[in-house]
mmCIF file of C-alpha atoms in Angstrom:
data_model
loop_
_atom_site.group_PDB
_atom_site.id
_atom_site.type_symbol
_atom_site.label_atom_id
_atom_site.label_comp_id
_atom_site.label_asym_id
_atom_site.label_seq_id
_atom_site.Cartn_x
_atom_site.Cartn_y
_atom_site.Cartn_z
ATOM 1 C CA UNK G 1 0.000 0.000 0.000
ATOM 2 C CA UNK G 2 1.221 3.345 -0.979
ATOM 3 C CA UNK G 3 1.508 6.333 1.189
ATOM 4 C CA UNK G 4 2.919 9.927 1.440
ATOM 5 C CA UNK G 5 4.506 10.939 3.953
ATOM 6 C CA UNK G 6 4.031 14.940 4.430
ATOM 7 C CA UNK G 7 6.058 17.248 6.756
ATOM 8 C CA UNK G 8 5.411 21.183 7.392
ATOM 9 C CA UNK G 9 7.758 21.542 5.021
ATOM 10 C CA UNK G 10 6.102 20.149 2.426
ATOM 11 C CA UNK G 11 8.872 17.812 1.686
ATOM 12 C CA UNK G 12 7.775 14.614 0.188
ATOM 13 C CA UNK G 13 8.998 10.845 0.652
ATOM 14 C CA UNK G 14 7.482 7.904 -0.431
ATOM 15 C CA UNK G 15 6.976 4.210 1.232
ATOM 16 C CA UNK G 16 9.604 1.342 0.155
ATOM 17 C CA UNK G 17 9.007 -0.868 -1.861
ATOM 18 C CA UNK G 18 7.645 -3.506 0.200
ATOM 19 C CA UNK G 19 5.361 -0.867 2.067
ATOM 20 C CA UNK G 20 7.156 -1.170 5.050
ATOM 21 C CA UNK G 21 9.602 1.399 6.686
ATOM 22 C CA UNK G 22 13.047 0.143 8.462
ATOM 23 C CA UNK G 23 14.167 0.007 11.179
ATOM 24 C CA UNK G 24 14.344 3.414 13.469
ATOM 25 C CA UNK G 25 17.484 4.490 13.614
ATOM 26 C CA UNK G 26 18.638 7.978 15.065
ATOM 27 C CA UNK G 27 22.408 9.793 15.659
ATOM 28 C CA UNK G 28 23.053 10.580 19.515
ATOM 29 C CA UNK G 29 22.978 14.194 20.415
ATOM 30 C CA UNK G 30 26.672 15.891 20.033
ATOM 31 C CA UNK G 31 26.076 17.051 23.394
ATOM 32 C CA UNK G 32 26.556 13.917 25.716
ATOM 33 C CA UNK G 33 24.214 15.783 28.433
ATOM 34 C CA UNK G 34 21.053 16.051 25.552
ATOM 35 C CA UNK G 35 19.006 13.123 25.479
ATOM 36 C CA UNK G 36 16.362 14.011 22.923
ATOM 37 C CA UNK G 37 16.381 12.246 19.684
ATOM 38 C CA UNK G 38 14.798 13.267 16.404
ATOM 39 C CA UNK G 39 14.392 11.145 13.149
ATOM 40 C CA UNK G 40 12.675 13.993 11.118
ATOM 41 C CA UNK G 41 14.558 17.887 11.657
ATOM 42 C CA UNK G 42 11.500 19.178 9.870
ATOM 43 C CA UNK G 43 8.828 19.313 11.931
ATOM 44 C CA UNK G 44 5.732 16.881 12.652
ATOM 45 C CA UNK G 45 5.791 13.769 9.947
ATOM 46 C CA UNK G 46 2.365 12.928 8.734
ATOM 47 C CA UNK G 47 1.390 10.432 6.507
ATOM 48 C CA UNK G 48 -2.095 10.496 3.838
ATOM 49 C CA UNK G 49 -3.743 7.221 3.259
ATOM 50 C CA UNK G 50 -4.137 6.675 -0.684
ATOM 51 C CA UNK G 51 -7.375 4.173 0.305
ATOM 52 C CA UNK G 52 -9.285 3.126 3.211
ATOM 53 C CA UNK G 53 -6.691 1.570 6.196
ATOM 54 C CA UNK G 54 -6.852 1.349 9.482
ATOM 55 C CA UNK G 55 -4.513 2.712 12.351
ATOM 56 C CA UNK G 56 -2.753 -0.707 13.531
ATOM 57 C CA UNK G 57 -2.335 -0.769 9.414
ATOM 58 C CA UNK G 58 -0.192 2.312 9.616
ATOM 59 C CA UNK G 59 1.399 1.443 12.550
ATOM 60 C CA UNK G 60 2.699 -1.724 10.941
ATOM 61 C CA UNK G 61 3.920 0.290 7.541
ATOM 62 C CA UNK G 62 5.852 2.685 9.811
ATOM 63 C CA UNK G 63 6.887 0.258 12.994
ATOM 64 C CA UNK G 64 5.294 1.968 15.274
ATOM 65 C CA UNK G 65 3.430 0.090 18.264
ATOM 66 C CA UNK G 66 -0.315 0.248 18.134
ATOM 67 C CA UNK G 67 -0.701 2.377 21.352
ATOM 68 C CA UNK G 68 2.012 4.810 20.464
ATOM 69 C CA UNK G 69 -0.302 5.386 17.027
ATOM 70 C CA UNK G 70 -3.662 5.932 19.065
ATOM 71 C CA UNK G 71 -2.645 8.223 21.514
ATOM 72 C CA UNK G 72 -1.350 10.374 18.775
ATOM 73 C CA UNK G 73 -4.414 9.800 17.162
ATOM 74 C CA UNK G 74 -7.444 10.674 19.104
ATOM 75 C CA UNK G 75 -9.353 12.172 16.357
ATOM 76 C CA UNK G 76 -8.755 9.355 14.142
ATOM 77 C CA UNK G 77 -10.763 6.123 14.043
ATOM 78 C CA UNK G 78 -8.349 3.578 14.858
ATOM 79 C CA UNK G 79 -10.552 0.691 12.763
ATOM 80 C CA UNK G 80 -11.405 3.461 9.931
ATOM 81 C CA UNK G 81 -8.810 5.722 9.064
ATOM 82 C CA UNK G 82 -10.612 7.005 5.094
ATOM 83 C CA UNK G 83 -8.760 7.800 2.212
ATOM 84 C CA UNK G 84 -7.123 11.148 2.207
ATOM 85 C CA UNK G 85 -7.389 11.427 5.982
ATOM 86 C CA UNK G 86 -3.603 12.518 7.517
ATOM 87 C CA UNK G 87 -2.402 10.413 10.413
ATOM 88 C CA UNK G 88 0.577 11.843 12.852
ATOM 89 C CA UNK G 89 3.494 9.571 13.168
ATOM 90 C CA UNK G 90 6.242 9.846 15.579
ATOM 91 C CA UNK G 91 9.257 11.759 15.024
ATOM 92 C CA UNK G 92 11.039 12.733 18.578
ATOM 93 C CA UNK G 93 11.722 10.501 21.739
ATOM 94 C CA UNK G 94 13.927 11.349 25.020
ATOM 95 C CA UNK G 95 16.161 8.402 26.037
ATOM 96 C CA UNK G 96 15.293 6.683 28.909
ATOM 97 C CA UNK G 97 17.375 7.543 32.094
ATOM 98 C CA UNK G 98 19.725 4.221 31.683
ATOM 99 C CA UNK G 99 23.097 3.391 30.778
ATOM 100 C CA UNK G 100 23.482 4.001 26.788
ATOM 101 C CA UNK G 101 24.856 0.331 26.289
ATOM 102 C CA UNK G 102 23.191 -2.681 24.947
ATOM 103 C CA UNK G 103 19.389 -3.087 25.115
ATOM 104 C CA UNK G 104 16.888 -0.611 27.087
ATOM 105 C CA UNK G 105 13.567 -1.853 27.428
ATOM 106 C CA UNK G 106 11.091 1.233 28.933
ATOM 107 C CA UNK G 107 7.805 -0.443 29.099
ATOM 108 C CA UNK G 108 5.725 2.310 30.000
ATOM 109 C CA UNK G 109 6.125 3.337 26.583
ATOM 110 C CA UNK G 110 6.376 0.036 24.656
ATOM 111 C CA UNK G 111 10.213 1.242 23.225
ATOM 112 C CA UNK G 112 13.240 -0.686 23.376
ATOM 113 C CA UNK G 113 16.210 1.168 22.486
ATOM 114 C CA UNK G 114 18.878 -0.727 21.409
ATOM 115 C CA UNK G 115 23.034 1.067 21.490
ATOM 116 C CA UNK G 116 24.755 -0.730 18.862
ATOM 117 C CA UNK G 117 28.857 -0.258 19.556
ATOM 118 C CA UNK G 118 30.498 2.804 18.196
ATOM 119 C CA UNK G 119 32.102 2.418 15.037
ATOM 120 C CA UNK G 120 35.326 4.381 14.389
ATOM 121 C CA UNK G 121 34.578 7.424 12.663
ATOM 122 C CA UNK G 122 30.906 7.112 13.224
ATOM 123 C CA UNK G 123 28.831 8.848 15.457
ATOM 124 C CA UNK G 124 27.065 6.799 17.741
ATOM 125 C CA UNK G 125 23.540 5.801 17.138
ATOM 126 C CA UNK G 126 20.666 4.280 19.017
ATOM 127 C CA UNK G 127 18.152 1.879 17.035
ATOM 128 C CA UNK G 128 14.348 1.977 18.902
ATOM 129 C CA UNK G 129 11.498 -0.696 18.229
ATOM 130 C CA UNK G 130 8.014 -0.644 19.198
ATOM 131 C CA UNK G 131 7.867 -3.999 21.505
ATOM 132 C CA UNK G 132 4.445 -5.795 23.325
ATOM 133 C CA UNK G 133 4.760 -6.311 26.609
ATOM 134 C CA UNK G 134 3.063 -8.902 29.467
ATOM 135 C CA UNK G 135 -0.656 -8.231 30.743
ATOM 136 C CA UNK G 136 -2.119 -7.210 33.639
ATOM 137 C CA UNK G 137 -1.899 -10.604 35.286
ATOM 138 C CA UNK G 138 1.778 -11.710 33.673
ATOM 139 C CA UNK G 139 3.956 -8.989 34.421
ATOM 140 C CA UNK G 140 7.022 -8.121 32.330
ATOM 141 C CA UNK G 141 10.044 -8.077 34.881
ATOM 142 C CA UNK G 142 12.119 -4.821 35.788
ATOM 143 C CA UNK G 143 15.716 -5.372 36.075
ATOM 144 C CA UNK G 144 19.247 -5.236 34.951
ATOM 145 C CA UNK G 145 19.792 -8.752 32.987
ATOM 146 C CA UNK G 146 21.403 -10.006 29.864
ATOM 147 C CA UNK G 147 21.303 -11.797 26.806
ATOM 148 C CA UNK G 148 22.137 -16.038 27.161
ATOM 149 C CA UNK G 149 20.594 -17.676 23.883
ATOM 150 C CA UNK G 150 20.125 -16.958 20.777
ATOM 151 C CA UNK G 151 17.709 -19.256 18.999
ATOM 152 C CA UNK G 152 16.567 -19.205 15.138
ATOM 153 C CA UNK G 153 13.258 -20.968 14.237
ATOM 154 C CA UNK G 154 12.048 -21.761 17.680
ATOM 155 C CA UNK G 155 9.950 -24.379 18.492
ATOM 156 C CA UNK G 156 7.111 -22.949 21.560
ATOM 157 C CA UNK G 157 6.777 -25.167 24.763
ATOM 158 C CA UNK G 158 3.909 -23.505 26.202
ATOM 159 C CA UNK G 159 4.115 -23.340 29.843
ATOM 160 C CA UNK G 160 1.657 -25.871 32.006
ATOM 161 C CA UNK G 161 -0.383 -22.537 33.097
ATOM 162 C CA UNK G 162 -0.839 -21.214 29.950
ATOM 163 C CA UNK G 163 -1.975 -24.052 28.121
ATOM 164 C CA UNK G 164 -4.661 -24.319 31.483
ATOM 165 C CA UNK G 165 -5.457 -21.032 30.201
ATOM 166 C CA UNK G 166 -5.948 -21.543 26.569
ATOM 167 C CA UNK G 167 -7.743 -24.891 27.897
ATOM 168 C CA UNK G 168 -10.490 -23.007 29.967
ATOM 169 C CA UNK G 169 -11.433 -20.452 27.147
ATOM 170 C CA UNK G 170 -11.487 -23.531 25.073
ATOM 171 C CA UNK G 171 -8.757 -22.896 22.981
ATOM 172 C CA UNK G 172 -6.395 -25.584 23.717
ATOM 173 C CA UNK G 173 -2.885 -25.810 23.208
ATOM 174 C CA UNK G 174 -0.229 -28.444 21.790
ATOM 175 C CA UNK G 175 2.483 -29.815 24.036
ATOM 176 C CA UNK G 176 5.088 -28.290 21.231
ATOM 177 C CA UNK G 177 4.044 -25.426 18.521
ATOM 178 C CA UNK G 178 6.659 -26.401 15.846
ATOM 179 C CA UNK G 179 8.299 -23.501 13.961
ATOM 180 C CA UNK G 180 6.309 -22.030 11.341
ATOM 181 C CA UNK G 181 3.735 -18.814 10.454
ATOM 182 C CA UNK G 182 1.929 -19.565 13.454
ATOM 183 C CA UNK G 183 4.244 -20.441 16.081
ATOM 184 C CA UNK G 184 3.828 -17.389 18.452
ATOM 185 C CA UNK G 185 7.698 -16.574 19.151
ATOM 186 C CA UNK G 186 8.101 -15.825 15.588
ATOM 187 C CA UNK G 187 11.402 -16.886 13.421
ATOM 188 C CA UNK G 188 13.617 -15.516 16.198
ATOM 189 C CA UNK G 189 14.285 -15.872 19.860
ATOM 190 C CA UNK G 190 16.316 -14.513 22.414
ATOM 191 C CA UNK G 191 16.445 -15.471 26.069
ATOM 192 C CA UNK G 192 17.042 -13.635 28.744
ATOM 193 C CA UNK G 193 18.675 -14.494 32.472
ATOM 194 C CA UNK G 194 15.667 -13.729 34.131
ATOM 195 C CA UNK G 195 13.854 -16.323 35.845
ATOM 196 C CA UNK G 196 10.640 -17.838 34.872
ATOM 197 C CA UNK G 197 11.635 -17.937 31.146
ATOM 198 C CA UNK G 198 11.451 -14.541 30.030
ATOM 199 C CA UNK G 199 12.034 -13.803 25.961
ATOM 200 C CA UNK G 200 12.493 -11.126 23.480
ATOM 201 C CA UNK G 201 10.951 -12.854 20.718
ATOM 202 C CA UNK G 202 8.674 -12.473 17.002
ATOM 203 C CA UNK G 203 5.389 -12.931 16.051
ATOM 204 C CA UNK G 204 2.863 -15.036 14.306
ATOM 205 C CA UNK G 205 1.211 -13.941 11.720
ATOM 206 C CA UNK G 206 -2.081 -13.812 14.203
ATOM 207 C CA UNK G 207 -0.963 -11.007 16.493
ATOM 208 C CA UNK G 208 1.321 -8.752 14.667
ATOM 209 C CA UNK G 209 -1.241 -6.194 14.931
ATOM 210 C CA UNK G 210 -0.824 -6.509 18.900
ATOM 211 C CA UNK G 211 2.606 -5.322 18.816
ATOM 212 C CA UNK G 212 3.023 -1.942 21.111
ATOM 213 C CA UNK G 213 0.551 -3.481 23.075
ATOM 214 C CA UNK G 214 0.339 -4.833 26.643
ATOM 215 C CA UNK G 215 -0.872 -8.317 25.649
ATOM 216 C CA UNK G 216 1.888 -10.831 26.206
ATOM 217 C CA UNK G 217 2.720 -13.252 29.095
ATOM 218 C CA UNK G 218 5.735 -11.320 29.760
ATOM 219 C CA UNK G 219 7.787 -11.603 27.428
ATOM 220 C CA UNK G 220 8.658 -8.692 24.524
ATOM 221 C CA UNK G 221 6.607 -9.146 21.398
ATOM 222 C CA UNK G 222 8.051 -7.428 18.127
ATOM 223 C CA UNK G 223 7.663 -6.933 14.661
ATOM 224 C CA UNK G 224 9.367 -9.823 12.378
ATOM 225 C CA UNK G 225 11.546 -7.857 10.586
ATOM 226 C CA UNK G 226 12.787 -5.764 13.914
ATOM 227 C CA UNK G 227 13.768 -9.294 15.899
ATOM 228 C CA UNK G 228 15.235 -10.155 12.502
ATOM 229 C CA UNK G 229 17.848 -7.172 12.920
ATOM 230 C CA UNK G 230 18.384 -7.289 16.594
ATOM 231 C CA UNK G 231 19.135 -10.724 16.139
ATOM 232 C CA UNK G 232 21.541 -10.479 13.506
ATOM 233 C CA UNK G 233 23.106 -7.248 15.824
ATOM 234 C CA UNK G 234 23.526 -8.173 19.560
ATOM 235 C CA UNK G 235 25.885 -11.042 20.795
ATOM 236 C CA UNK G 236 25.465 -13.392 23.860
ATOM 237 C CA UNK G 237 25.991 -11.578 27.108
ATOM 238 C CA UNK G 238 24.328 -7.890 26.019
ATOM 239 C CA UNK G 239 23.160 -6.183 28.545
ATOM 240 C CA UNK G 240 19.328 -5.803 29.104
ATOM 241 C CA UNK G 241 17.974 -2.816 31.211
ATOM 242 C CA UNK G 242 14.427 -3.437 31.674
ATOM 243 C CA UNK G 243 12.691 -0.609 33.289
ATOM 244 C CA UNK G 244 9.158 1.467 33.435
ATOM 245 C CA UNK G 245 9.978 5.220 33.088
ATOM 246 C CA UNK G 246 6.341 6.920 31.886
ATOM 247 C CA UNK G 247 7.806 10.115 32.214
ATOM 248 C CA UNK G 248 11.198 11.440 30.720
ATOM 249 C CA UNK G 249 12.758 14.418 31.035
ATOM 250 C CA UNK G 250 15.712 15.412 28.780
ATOM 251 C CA UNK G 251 17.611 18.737 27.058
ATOM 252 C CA UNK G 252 18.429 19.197 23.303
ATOM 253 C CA UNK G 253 19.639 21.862 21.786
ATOM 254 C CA UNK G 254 19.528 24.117 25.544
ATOM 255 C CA UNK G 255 16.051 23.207 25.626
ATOM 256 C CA UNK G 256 13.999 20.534 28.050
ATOM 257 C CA UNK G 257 11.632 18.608 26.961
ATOM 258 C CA UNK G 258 9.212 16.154 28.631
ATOM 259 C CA UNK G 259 7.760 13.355 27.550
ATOM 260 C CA UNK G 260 4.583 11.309 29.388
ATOM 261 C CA UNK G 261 2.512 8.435 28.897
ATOM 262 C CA UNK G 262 -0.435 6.615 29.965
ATOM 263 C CA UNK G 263 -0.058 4.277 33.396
ATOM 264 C CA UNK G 264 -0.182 0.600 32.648
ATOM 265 C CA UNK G 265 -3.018 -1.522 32.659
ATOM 266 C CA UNK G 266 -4.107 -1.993 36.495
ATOM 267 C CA UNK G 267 -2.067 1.316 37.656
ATOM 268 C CA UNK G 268 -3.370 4.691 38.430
ATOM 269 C CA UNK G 269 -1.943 7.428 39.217
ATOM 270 C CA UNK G 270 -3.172 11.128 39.774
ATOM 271 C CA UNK G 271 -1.988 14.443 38.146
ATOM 272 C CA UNK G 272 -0.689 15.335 41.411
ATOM 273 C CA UNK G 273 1.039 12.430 41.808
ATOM 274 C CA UNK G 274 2.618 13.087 37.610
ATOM 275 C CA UNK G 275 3.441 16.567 38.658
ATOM 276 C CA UNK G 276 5.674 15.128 41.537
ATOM 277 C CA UNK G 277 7.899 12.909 39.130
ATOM 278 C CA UNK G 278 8.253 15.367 36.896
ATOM 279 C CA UNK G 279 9.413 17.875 38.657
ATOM 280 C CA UNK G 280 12.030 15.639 40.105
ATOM 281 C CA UNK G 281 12.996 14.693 37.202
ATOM 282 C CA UNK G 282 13.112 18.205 36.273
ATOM 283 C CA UNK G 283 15.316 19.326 39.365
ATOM 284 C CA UNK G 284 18.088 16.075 38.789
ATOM 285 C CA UNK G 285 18.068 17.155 35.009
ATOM 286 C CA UNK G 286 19.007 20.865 36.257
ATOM 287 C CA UNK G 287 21.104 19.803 39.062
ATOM 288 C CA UNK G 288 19.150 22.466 41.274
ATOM 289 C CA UNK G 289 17.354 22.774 44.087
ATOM 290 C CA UNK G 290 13.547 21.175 44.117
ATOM 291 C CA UNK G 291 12.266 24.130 45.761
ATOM 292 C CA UNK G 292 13.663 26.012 43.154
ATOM 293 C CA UNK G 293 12.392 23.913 40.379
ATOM 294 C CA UNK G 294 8.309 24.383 42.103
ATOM 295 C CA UNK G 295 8.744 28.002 42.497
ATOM 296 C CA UNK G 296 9.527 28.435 38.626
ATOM 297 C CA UNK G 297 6.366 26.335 38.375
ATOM 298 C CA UNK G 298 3.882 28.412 40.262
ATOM 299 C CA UNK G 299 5.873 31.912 39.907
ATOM 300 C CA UNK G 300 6.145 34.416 37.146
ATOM 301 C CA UNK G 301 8.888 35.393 37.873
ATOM 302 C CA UNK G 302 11.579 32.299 37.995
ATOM 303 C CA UNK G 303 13.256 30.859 40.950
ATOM 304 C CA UNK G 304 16.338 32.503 42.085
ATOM 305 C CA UNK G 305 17.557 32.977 39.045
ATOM 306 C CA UNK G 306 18.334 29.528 38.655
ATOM 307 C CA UNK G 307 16.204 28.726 35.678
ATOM 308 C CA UNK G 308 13.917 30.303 33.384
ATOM 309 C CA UNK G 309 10.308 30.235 34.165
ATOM 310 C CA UNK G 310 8.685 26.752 33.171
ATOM 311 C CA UNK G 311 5.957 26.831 30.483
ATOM 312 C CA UNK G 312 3.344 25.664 33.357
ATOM 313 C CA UNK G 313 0.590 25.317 30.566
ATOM 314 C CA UNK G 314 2.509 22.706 28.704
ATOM 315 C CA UNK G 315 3.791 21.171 31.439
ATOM 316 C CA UNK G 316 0.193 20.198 33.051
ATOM 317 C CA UNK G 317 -1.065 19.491 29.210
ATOM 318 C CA UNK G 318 1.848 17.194 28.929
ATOM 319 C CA UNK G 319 0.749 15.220 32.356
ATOM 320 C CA UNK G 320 -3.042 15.021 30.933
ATOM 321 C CA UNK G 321 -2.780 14.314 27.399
ATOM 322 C CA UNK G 322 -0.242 11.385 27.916
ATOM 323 C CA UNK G 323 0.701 11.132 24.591
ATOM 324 C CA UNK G 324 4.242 10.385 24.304
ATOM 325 C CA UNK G 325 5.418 13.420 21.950
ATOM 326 C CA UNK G 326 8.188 15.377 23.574
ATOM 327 C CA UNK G 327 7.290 19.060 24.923
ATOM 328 C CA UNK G 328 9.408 21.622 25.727
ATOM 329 C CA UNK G 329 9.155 23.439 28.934
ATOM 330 C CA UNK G 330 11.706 26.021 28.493
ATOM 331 C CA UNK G 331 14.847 27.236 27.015
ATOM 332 C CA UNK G 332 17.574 28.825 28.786
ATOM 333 C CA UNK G 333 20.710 30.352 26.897
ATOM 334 C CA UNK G 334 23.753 29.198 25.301
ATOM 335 C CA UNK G 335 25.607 30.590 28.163
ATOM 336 C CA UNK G 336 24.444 28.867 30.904
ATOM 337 C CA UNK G 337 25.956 25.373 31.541
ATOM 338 C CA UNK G 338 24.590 22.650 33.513
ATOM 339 C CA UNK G 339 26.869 19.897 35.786
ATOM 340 C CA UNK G 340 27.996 16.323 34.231
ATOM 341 C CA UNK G 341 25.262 14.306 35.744
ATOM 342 C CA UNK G 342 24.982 10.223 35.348
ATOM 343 C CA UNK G 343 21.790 8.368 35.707
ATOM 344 C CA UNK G 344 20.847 7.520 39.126
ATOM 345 C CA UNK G 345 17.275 7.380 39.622
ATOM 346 C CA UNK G 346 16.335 4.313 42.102
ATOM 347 C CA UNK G 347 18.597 1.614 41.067
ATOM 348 C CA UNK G 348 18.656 -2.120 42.059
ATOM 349 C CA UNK G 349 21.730 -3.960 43.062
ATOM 350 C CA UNK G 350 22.022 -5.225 39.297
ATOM 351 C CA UNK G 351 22.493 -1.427 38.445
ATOM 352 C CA UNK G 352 18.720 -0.333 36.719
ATOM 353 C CA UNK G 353 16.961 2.679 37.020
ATOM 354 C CA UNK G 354 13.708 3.578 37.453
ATOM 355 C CA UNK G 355 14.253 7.093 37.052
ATOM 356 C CA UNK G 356 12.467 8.407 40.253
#
């Protein structure tokens, strides 16, 4: 299916051949303390349907994750997008507050971010898929782990209580799914040293659509060609930081941004509660006072002189819209220069974060 792809300034690109995009791949900031990536330096990307699609349809073409495409979407009928009708993709994301080695997984936001090893007279890039992650009631794991197997053309053992599950909603399940279209882990497989089993793994032809979703037992979920690559790129023994980070906070350019998303399925949390992270968040990327950081909040005026005033109406519409697209909150000037801070956030033993 054909598409154009539209940005404010009216430059014009056109779908691959096979009608689907690759792989997200985006240069690190110059500045090692800026943490905000962009794919498109234009402005917004859009795309216009040339016939009647749907949203998870568009979300496939471009690798985005279903979820990610909705909440940028709210006008938009996700089962009836109509021909002509313009669809907003993705275009910026702020890095998770993890080491930038290996393989992040941020499940708030249904992103792994993947920091392939410099090459010598390269500049160093990170690589991001949209990724499904466990339900409700089979929690994806937080943690620092790694990579142990690599496995092509897996067959599926399905666990004792899933096939009970599949049983009692009268679907039952083999003892062994050979490999194949419909074998649920897809043509690739990689384990990770997490107890319990845990994958990062394809998908049958069934649930692609789910991908960017929380659906899974657990494990990550992604697109077949994405696996394909991450397969073919990461050794035995990468690092794997899985962690939950709704909201991100990062500079680019001498300008913050924050980015927010929906709670998980079964979580809640207030505005109140939001506003707290982020302005935590906002204080450790400033390296200033907290205090400091509410007063520029509520005040006209700044705090101390410490920072500029925040932009308190896009702050609160970034807590309540929750749709993952990076807003700035202010911009302070070339002059002023901020600490070398690393992540620290709440870390386990293993060395995660969780950002606050």
């Amino acid at each position: 299916m054909k598409v154009r792809s539209l940005f404010a300034l009216s430059i014009l690109l056109s779908a691959t051949g096979s009608g689907i995009a690759n792989a997200t791949t985006y240069t690190l900031p110059e500045n090692s303390n800026d943490s905000v990536i962009t794919q498109f330096h234009d402005d917004v990307p859009l795309t216009r349907a040339e016939q009647n699609e749907t949203l998870p349809d568009v979300a496939r073409r471009f690798l985005l994750g279903q979820t990610e495409i909705v909440r940028l979407n709210p006008d938009v009928d996700r089962w009836q997008v109509k021909k002509d009708e313009i669809v907003r993709l993705s275009n910026r994301r702020i890095l998770p507050d993890t080491p930038h080695e290996g393989i992040t997984l941020n499940i708030a936001e249904y992103r792994m971010y993947y920091y392939p090893p410099i090459q010598k007279g390269s500049a160093p890039q990170v690589m991001s898929y949209a990724h499904g992650i466990g339900r409700q009631d089979w929690k994806t794991p937080l943690g620092k782990t790694s990579i142990v197997q690599k496995v092509k053309d897996p067959a599926w053992h399905p666990p004792e209580s899933i096939r009970r599950e599949h049983a009692a909603n009268g679907d039952p399940l083999p003892a062994v799914v050979p490999p194949g279209p419909h074998n649920p882990l897809g043509a690739y497989m990689l384990h990770l040293a997490v107890p319990g089993g845990y994958l990062i793994h394809g998908t049958d032809i069934d649930k692609i659509y789910g991908i960017g979703m929380q659906i899974t037992h657990g494990c990550v979920r992604m697109y077949p060609e994405d696996i394909e690559a991450l397969y073919n790129s990461v050794p035995v023994g990468t690092s794997v930081y899985i962690v939950k980070q709704p909201i991100k906070v990062g500079w680019l350019d001498n300008t913050l941004y924050i980015e927010a998303h929906p709670d998980l399925e079964g979580e809640e949390t207030t505005l109140d509660q939001k506003l707290d992270v982020a302005l935590k968040l906002i204080e450790k990327a400033n390296g200033i006072a907290r205090d400091d950081v509410y007063a520029a909040s509520q005040s006209g005026a700044g705090a101390a002189q410490t920072m500029p005033e925040l932009d308190r109406k896009a702050l609160t519409q970034a807590l309540t819209v929750l749709d993952g697209n990076p807003v700035a909150l202010y911009q302070r000037s070339p002059q002023q220069t901020l600490p070398v801070a690393l992540p620290t956030g709440h870390g386990s033993k293993g060395g995660y974060y969780h950002g606050v």
